[in-house]
């Protein structure tokens, strides 16, 4: 297996041309060190300069500023109020109460928003950490066994795992695989430990490979991996480059079906970019998991497009070189042949709220956290979510599981502790019986004010939008039904709108492209229905469409299936390259 992306086995499959600037930047970074240490000491600016602006991403941070106050600061001739967002690494989303207490305190003491933001990839983010506090942040995380290595940048990101609180031993094994895959694919450079934890630099000898899997120039683009336990596709496989679908017999994990090449992002007006479902490569016994993971990653590393970052993800590599060619190369590198896929079925997504008893007799409480934002909200509808979580963490003996839908499970509760935990959750608005099924089926990305790429509101738009949608559904006699509704502030698709029954994709302030027609299992990318719809237009479209759904649907027919059967949008996408036509 070649470890340097320039020494590829099949050079014909490389995209020729001038390499993207990120390739230079990674090559010159001295394995992700750059001059971050020097930059940290520079207090003239609150930001990171030149390449370090990008390099800190591989250490799990993004430089941001509050867009609500950007113009005002510009008027006052002040530089933007630079700060960083940190995204932690949390394979499978599991975090201990003691760790929670540490992040809770850090969010209070050192972040300008005071919140812990649960993400669509089973981890948490801090927003608004100023430069002088960044090192302390990493040291705080490290002191409780957490880090933020490789949660951003051209590497394998946080590895997801279905939360499945019921089947404890199957979940435990799947979770252990998620952790092992995460460790196996992590950057091996010691840059993180040196820069943030003040560890000594250990020089490597010339023939010692620093990055045997990722290579000296890391991956062409971000890479996302999951372990999923059917029938719940709660992690949305088709948003990910590499998925291990757990196949079990008599409750025992025997191996995985491997799905490669999913991804949701696109760029408005660029038809060479498109969302794409992952392809099923076949089944492997579980002992080959790490070899297959490394083979998929290294094939993408060597064949991925390093010229145009917009076409650099695995999904485009598969379409360019052909699925069979890519798969054969993975088999060659891993020394493992895929056998026929084992049968499995995804029937649903999302989380099941409330208490559930696991087969080990432990109890698990799934809490709905709107937009994943854990904060003590002020106002009439007091929701002291952050205090509530802290008080639960102070007495909870199990762990917490973050879900890939921005929610949280208080997991592993003894029967004797159920009542007190439920009481704390109710007292602080973490359980609210009035939350509708529709609200629980809705999700949004962060967008304004922190996301620099946001074109339209998402997190701040969703709660009011759902208020209105609830009213519309009730008016149309659909108060007991719900539609998977997702809003994303730009076509990057972080809120996974491109796997929603109704997906709203930000186009400009207050304007959204409306996509319709994914299914409950998340096996279908929705189609464009209307462009540039304003907020009033969104409501009137949902009104008209849901009225037709109520009147014309077949018994039990979901909204996404109905819009296709009724011919409101076309289902069949012959080739994802044709996604924008038809
Ligand atoms: Fe994302 C970039 C937030 C899940 C596709 N995403 C960003 C940035 C970092 C903006 C930036 O580059 O400066 C956003 C920071 C906003 C903020 O202020 O916090 C951001 N993405 C998020 C989160 C927090 C959304 C959320 O509300 O939970 C999710 C964090 C996940 C995590 O914990 O790792 C998040 N992002 C996703 C997903 C959904 C998923 O993975 O399940 C996608 C679509 C799936 C996919 O990758 O195809 C996604 N984010 C992107 C992209 C487009 C990538 C591409 O293929 O072109 C970008 C922009 C980029 O990479 O250039 C992006
Ligand atoms: Fe930002 Fe766009 Fe991602 Fe939303 S979808 S968080 S607006 S990059």
PDB file of C-alpha atoms in Angstrom, residues 331-501:
ATOM      1  CA  UNK A 331     -10.404  -5.196  -1.895  1.00  0.00           C
ATOM      2  CA  UNK A 332      -6.854  -5.232  -3.259  1.00  0.00           C
ATOM      3  CA  UNK A 333      -5.518  -2.923  -0.564  1.00  0.00           C
ATOM      4  CA  UNK A 334      -7.324  -4.666   2.291  1.00  0.00           C
ATOM      5  CA  UNK A 335      -6.647  -8.159   0.971  1.00  0.00           C
ATOM      6  CA  UNK A 336     -10.319  -8.885   1.638  1.00  0.00           C
ATOM      7  CA  UNK A 337     -13.133  -9.665  -0.811  1.00  0.00           C
ATOM      8  CA  UNK A 338     -16.602  -8.350  -0.113  1.00  0.00           C
ATOM      9  CA  UNK A 339     -19.247 -11.063  -0.120  1.00  0.00           C
ATOM     10  CA  UNK A 340     -22.875 -10.472  -1.031  1.00  0.00           C
ATOM     11  CA  UNK A 341     -24.617  -7.943   1.171  1.00  0.00           C
ATOM     12  CA  UNK A 342     -26.552  -9.446   4.055  1.00  0.00           C
ATOM     13  CA  UNK A 343     -30.151  -8.420   4.252  1.00  0.00           C
ATOM     14  CA  UNK A 344     -31.133  -5.652   6.619  1.00  0.00           C
ATOM     15  CA  UNK A 345     -33.750  -2.954   6.656  1.00  0.00           C
ATOM     16  CA  UNK A 346     -33.809   0.615   7.807  1.00  0.00           C
ATOM     17  CA  UNK A 347     -37.335   1.481   8.872  1.00  0.00           C
ATOM     18  CA  UNK A 348     -36.924   4.828  10.565  1.00  0.00           C
ATOM     19  CA  UNK A 349     -34.686   7.644  11.690  1.00  0.00           C
ATOM     20  CA  UNK A 350     -34.699  10.054  14.573  1.00  0.00           C
ATOM     21  CA  UNK A 351     -34.869   9.339  18.266  1.00  0.00           C
ATOM     22  CA  UNK A 352     -37.547   7.740  20.437  1.00  0.00           C
ATOM     23  CA  UNK A 353     -38.216  10.070  23.329  1.00  0.00           C
ATOM     24  CA  UNK A 354     -38.922   9.208  26.940  1.00  0.00           C
ATOM     25  CA  UNK A 355     -37.923   6.165  28.970  1.00  0.00           C
ATOM     26  CA  UNK A 356     -36.991   2.806  27.543  1.00  0.00           C
ATOM     27  CA  UNK A 357     -35.757  -0.264  29.397  1.00  0.00           C
ATOM     28  CA  UNK A 358     -32.714  -2.028  27.979  1.00  0.00           C
ATOM     29  CA  UNK A 359     -32.377  -5.797  27.908  1.00  0.00           C
ATOM     30  CA  UNK A 360     -29.828  -5.426  30.718  1.00  0.00           C
ATOM     31  CA  UNK A 361     -32.515  -3.957  32.992  1.00  0.00           C
ATOM     32  CA  UNK A 362     -31.059  -0.431  32.883  1.00  0.00           C
ATOM     33  CA  UNK A 363     -33.283   2.508  31.990  1.00  0.00           C
ATOM     34  CA  UNK A 364     -32.569   5.179  29.390  1.00  0.00           C
ATOM     35  CA  UNK A 365     -34.227   8.571  29.035  1.00  0.00           C
ATOM     36  CA  UNK A 366     -34.094  10.341  25.664  1.00  0.00           C
ATOM     37  CA  UNK A 367     -34.528  14.103  25.963  1.00  0.00           C
ATOM     38  CA  UNK A 368     -35.605  16.339  23.092  1.00  0.00           C
ATOM     39  CA  UNK A 369     -33.230  19.309  22.872  1.00  0.00           C
ATOM     40  CA  UNK A 370     -34.512  21.831  20.346  1.00  0.00           C
ATOM     41  CA  UNK A 371     -31.679  22.628  17.916  1.00  0.00           C
ATOM     42  CA  UNK A 372     -29.286  20.861  20.276  1.00  0.00           C
ATOM     43  CA  UNK A 373     -28.777  24.150  22.124  1.00  0.00           C
ATOM     44  CA  UNK A 374     -28.170  23.520  25.829  1.00  0.00           C
ATOM     45  CA  UNK A 375     -28.537  26.861  27.533  1.00  0.00           C
ATOM     46  CA  UNK A 376     -30.533  28.462  30.319  1.00  0.00           C
ATOM     47  CA  UNK A 377     -33.037  30.289  28.111  1.00  0.00           C
ATOM     48  CA  UNK A 378     -34.543  33.422  29.553  1.00  0.00           C
ATOM     49  CA  UNK A 379     -38.110  34.611  29.054  1.00  0.00           C
ATOM     50  CA  UNK A 380     -41.590  33.529  29.853  1.00  0.00           C
ATOM     51  CA  UNK A 381     -41.156  29.915  28.774  1.00  0.00           C
ATOM     52  CA  UNK A 382     -38.284  29.330  31.133  1.00  0.00           C
ATOM     53  CA  UNK A 383     -36.090  26.468  30.055  1.00  0.00           C
ATOM     54  CA  UNK A 384     -33.058  26.162  32.314  1.00  0.00           C
ATOM     55  CA  UNK A 385     -31.701  23.296  30.227  1.00  0.00           C
ATOM     56  CA  UNK A 386     -28.086  23.839  31.161  1.00  0.00           C
ATOM     57  CA  UNK A 387     -28.744  23.938  34.891  1.00  0.00           C
ATOM     58  CA  UNK A 388     -30.988  20.893  34.551  1.00  0.00           C
ATOM     59  CA  UNK A 389     -28.281  18.912  32.756  1.00  0.00           C
ATOM     60  CA  UNK A 390     -25.729  19.958  35.371  1.00  0.00           C
ATOM     61  CA  UNK A 391     -27.969  18.807  38.213  1.00  0.00           C
ATOM     62  CA  UNK A 392     -28.594  15.482  36.481  1.00  0.00           C
ATOM     63  CA  UNK A 393     -24.844  15.062  35.848  1.00  0.00           C
ATOM     64  CA  UNK A 394     -24.184  15.635  39.555  1.00  0.00           C
ATOM     65  CA  UNK A 395     -26.192  12.548  40.540  1.00  0.00           C
ATOM     66  CA  UNK A 396     -26.197  10.342  37.425  1.00  0.00           C
ATOM     67  CA  UNK A 397     -24.214   7.080  37.682  1.00  0.00           C
ATOM     68  CA  UNK A 398     -24.484   5.968  34.032  1.00  0.00           C
ATOM     69  CA  UNK A 399     -23.431   8.021  31.023  1.00  0.00           C
ATOM     70  CA  UNK A 400     -24.891  10.430  28.479  1.00  0.00           C
ATOM     71  CA  UNK A 401     -25.281   9.625  24.803  1.00  0.00           C
ATOM     72  CA  UNK A 402     -25.519  12.431  22.304  1.00  0.00           C
ATOM     73  CA  UNK A 403     -27.553  11.472  19.267  1.00  0.00           C
ATOM     74  CA  UNK A 404     -26.945  12.408  15.644  1.00  0.00           C
ATOM     75  CA  UNK A 405     -30.192  14.386  15.762  1.00  0.00           C
ATOM     76  CA  UNK A 406     -28.955  16.917  18.317  1.00  0.00           C
ATOM     77  CA  UNK A 407     -30.692  15.176  21.229  1.00  0.00           C
ATOM     78  CA  UNK A 408     -29.394  13.535  24.397  1.00  0.00           C
ATOM     79  CA  UNK A 409     -29.934  10.251  26.219  1.00  0.00           C
ATOM     80  CA  UNK A 410     -29.453   9.903  29.961  1.00  0.00           C
ATOM     81  CA  UNK A 411     -28.307   6.286  29.693  1.00  0.00           C
ATOM     82  CA  UNK A 412     -27.833   3.466  32.170  1.00  0.00           C
ATOM     83  CA  UNK A 413     -30.157   4.607  34.960  1.00  0.00           C
ATOM     84  CA  UNK A 414     -31.022   2.215  37.796  1.00  0.00           C
ATOM     85  CA  UNK A 415     -34.744   1.783  38.447  1.00  0.00           C
ATOM     86  CA  UNK A 416     -34.289   3.442  41.836  1.00  0.00           C
ATOM     87  CA  UNK A 417     -32.933   6.656  40.259  1.00  0.00           C
ATOM     88  CA  UNK A 418     -35.559   7.058  37.533  1.00  0.00           C
ATOM     89  CA  UNK A 419     -37.910   9.264  39.505  1.00  0.00           C
ATOM     90  CA  UNK A 420     -35.326  11.819  40.643  1.00  0.00           C
ATOM     91  CA  UNK A 421     -33.784  12.118  37.178  1.00  0.00           C
ATOM     92  CA  UNK A 422     -37.182  12.563  35.571  1.00  0.00           C
ATOM     93  CA  UNK A 423     -38.127  15.176  38.159  1.00  0.00           C
ATOM     94  CA  UNK A 424     -34.954  17.178  37.485  1.00  0.00           C
ATOM     95  CA  UNK A 425     -35.570  16.960  33.737  1.00  0.00           C
ATOM     96  CA  UNK A 426     -39.163  18.162  34.131  1.00  0.00           C
ATOM     97  CA  UNK A 427     -38.271  20.944  36.559  1.00  0.00           C
ATOM     98  CA  UNK A 428     -35.801  22.420  34.059  1.00  0.00           C
ATOM     99  CA  UNK A 429     -37.791  22.054  30.830  1.00  0.00           C
ATOM    100  CA  UNK A 430     -35.745  19.101  29.566  1.00  0.00           C
ATOM    101  CA  UNK A 431     -39.013  17.181  29.434  1.00  0.00           C
ATOM    102  CA  UNK A 432     -42.061  19.028  28.207  1.00  0.00           C
ATOM    103  CA  UNK A 433     -45.123  16.947  27.417  1.00  0.00           C
ATOM    104  CA  UNK A 434     -46.423  19.749  25.202  1.00  0.00           C
ATOM    105  CA  UNK A 435     -43.703  19.317  22.552  1.00  0.00           C
ATOM    106  CA  UNK A 436     -45.381  18.093  19.381  1.00  0.00           C
ATOM    107  CA  UNK A 437     -44.423  15.152  17.206  1.00  0.00           C
ATOM    108  CA  UNK A 438     -43.755  17.687  14.444  1.00  0.00           C
ATOM    109  CA  UNK A 439     -41.233  19.601  16.552  1.00  0.00           C
ATOM    110  CA  UNK A 440     -39.448  16.354  17.384  1.00  0.00           C
ATOM    111  CA  UNK A 441     -39.225  15.579  13.650  1.00  0.00           C
ATOM    112  CA  UNK A 442     -37.662  18.951  12.811  1.00  0.00           C
ATOM    113  CA  UNK A 443     -34.010  19.916  12.776  1.00  0.00           C
ATOM    114  CA  UNK A 444     -31.858  22.879  11.751  1.00  0.00           C
ATOM    115  CA  UNK A 445     -28.177  23.663  11.418  1.00  0.00           C
ATOM    116  CA  UNK A 446     -26.509  26.463  13.393  1.00  0.00           C
ATOM    117  CA  UNK A 447     -26.314  29.157  10.681  1.00  0.00           C
ATOM    118  CA  UNK A 448     -26.471  32.772  12.031  1.00  0.00           C
ATOM    119  CA  UNK A 449     -24.909  34.373  13.974  1.00  0.00           C
ATOM    120  CA  UNK A 450     -21.786  32.202  14.189  1.00  0.00           C
ATOM    121  CA  UNK A 451     -21.550  30.351  10.876  1.00  0.00           C
ATOM    122  CA  UNK A 452     -19.571  32.374   8.325  1.00  0.00           C
ATOM    123  CA  UNK A 453     -21.156  30.477   5.430  1.00  0.00           C
ATOM    124  CA  UNK A 454     -24.808  31.016   6.364  1.00  0.00           C
ATOM    125  CA  UNK A 455     -26.966  32.554   3.644  1.00  0.00           C
ATOM    126  CA  UNK A 456     -30.228  32.356   5.600  1.00  0.00           C
ATOM    127  CA  UNK A 457     -31.335  31.734   9.177  1.00  0.00           C
ATOM    128  CA  UNK A 458     -31.795  28.134  10.305  1.00  0.00           C
ATOM    129  CA  UNK A 459     -31.518  27.521  14.096  1.00  0.00           C
ATOM    130  CA  UNK A 460     -33.190  30.832  14.913  1.00  0.00           C
ATOM    131  CA  UNK A 461     -35.855  30.332  12.232  1.00  0.00           C
ATOM    132  CA  UNK A 462     -36.875  26.771  13.122  1.00  0.00           C
ATOM    133  CA  UNK A 463     -38.823  27.206  16.408  1.00  0.00           C
ATOM    134  CA  UNK A 464     -41.204  29.821  14.964  1.00  0.00           C
ATOM    135  CA  UNK A 465     -41.530  27.924  11.698  1.00  0.00           C
ATOM    136  CA  UNK A 466     -42.561  24.812  13.624  1.00  0.00           C
ATOM    137  CA  UNK A 467     -45.144  26.869  15.601  1.00  0.00           C
ATOM    138  CA  UNK A 468     -46.731  27.784  12.265  1.00  0.00           C
ATOM    139  CA  UNK A 469     -46.426  24.304  10.751  1.00  0.00           C
ATOM    140  CA  UNK A 470     -48.136  22.827  13.833  1.00  0.00           C
ATOM    141  CA  UNK A 471     -51.060  25.183  13.276  1.00  0.00           C
ATOM    142  CA  UNK A 472     -51.244  24.286   9.586  1.00  0.00           C
ATOM    143  CA  UNK A 473     -51.185  20.542  10.287  1.00  0.00           C
ATOM    144  CA  UNK A 474     -53.923  20.917  12.907  1.00  0.00           C
ATOM    145  CA  UNK A 475     -56.040  22.985  10.491  1.00  0.00           C
ATOM    146  CA  UNK A 476     -55.651  20.229   7.905  1.00  0.00           C
ATOM    147  CA  UNK A 477     -56.623  17.504  10.386  1.00  0.00           C
ATOM    148  CA  UNK A 478     -53.039  16.238  10.671  1.00  0.00           C
ATOM    149  CA  UNK A 479     -52.385  17.022  14.351  1.00  0.00           C
ATOM    150  CA  UNK A 480     -51.339  13.400  15.001  1.00  0.00           C
ATOM    151  CA  UNK A 481     -48.993  13.266  12.020  1.00  0.00           C
ATOM    152  CA  UNK A 482     -45.596  14.730  11.311  1.00  0.00           C
ATOM    153  CA  UNK A 483     -43.265  15.460   8.434  1.00  0.00           C
ATOM    154  CA  UNK A 484     -39.456  15.202   8.592  1.00  0.00           C
ATOM    155  CA  UNK A 485     -38.694  18.916   8.221  1.00  0.00           C
ATOM    156  CA  UNK A 486     -35.124  20.175   8.121  1.00  0.00           C
ATOM    157  CA  UNK A 487     -33.685  23.626   7.566  1.00  0.00           C
ATOM    158  CA  UNK A 488     -30.154  24.356   6.569  1.00  0.00           C
ATOM    159  CA  UNK A 489     -28.755  27.860   6.181  1.00  0.00           C
ATOM    160  CA  UNK A 490     -26.828  27.144   2.977  1.00  0.00           C
ATOM    161  CA  UNK A 491     -26.390  24.268   0.521  1.00  0.00           C
ATOM    162  CA  UNK A 492     -23.568  22.704   2.563  1.00  0.00           C
ATOM    163  CA  UNK A 493     -26.418  20.926   4.258  1.00  0.00           C
ATOM    164  CA  UNK A 494     -25.251  20.556   7.863  1.00  0.00           C
ATOM    165  CA  UNK A 495     -28.863  20.137   9.066  1.00  0.00           C
ATOM    166  CA  UNK A 496     -29.231  17.263   6.528  1.00  0.00           C
ATOM    167  CA  UNK A 497     -32.127  18.929   4.713  1.00  0.00           C
ATOM    168  CA  UNK A 498     -31.140  16.862   1.687  1.00  0.00           C
ATOM    169  CA  UNK A 499     -32.469  13.795   3.473  1.00  0.00           C
ATOM    170  CA  UNK A 500     -35.748  15.381   4.628  1.00  0.00           C
ATOM    171  CA  UNK A 501     -39.329  14.958   3.494  1.00  0.00           C
TER     172      UNK A 501
END
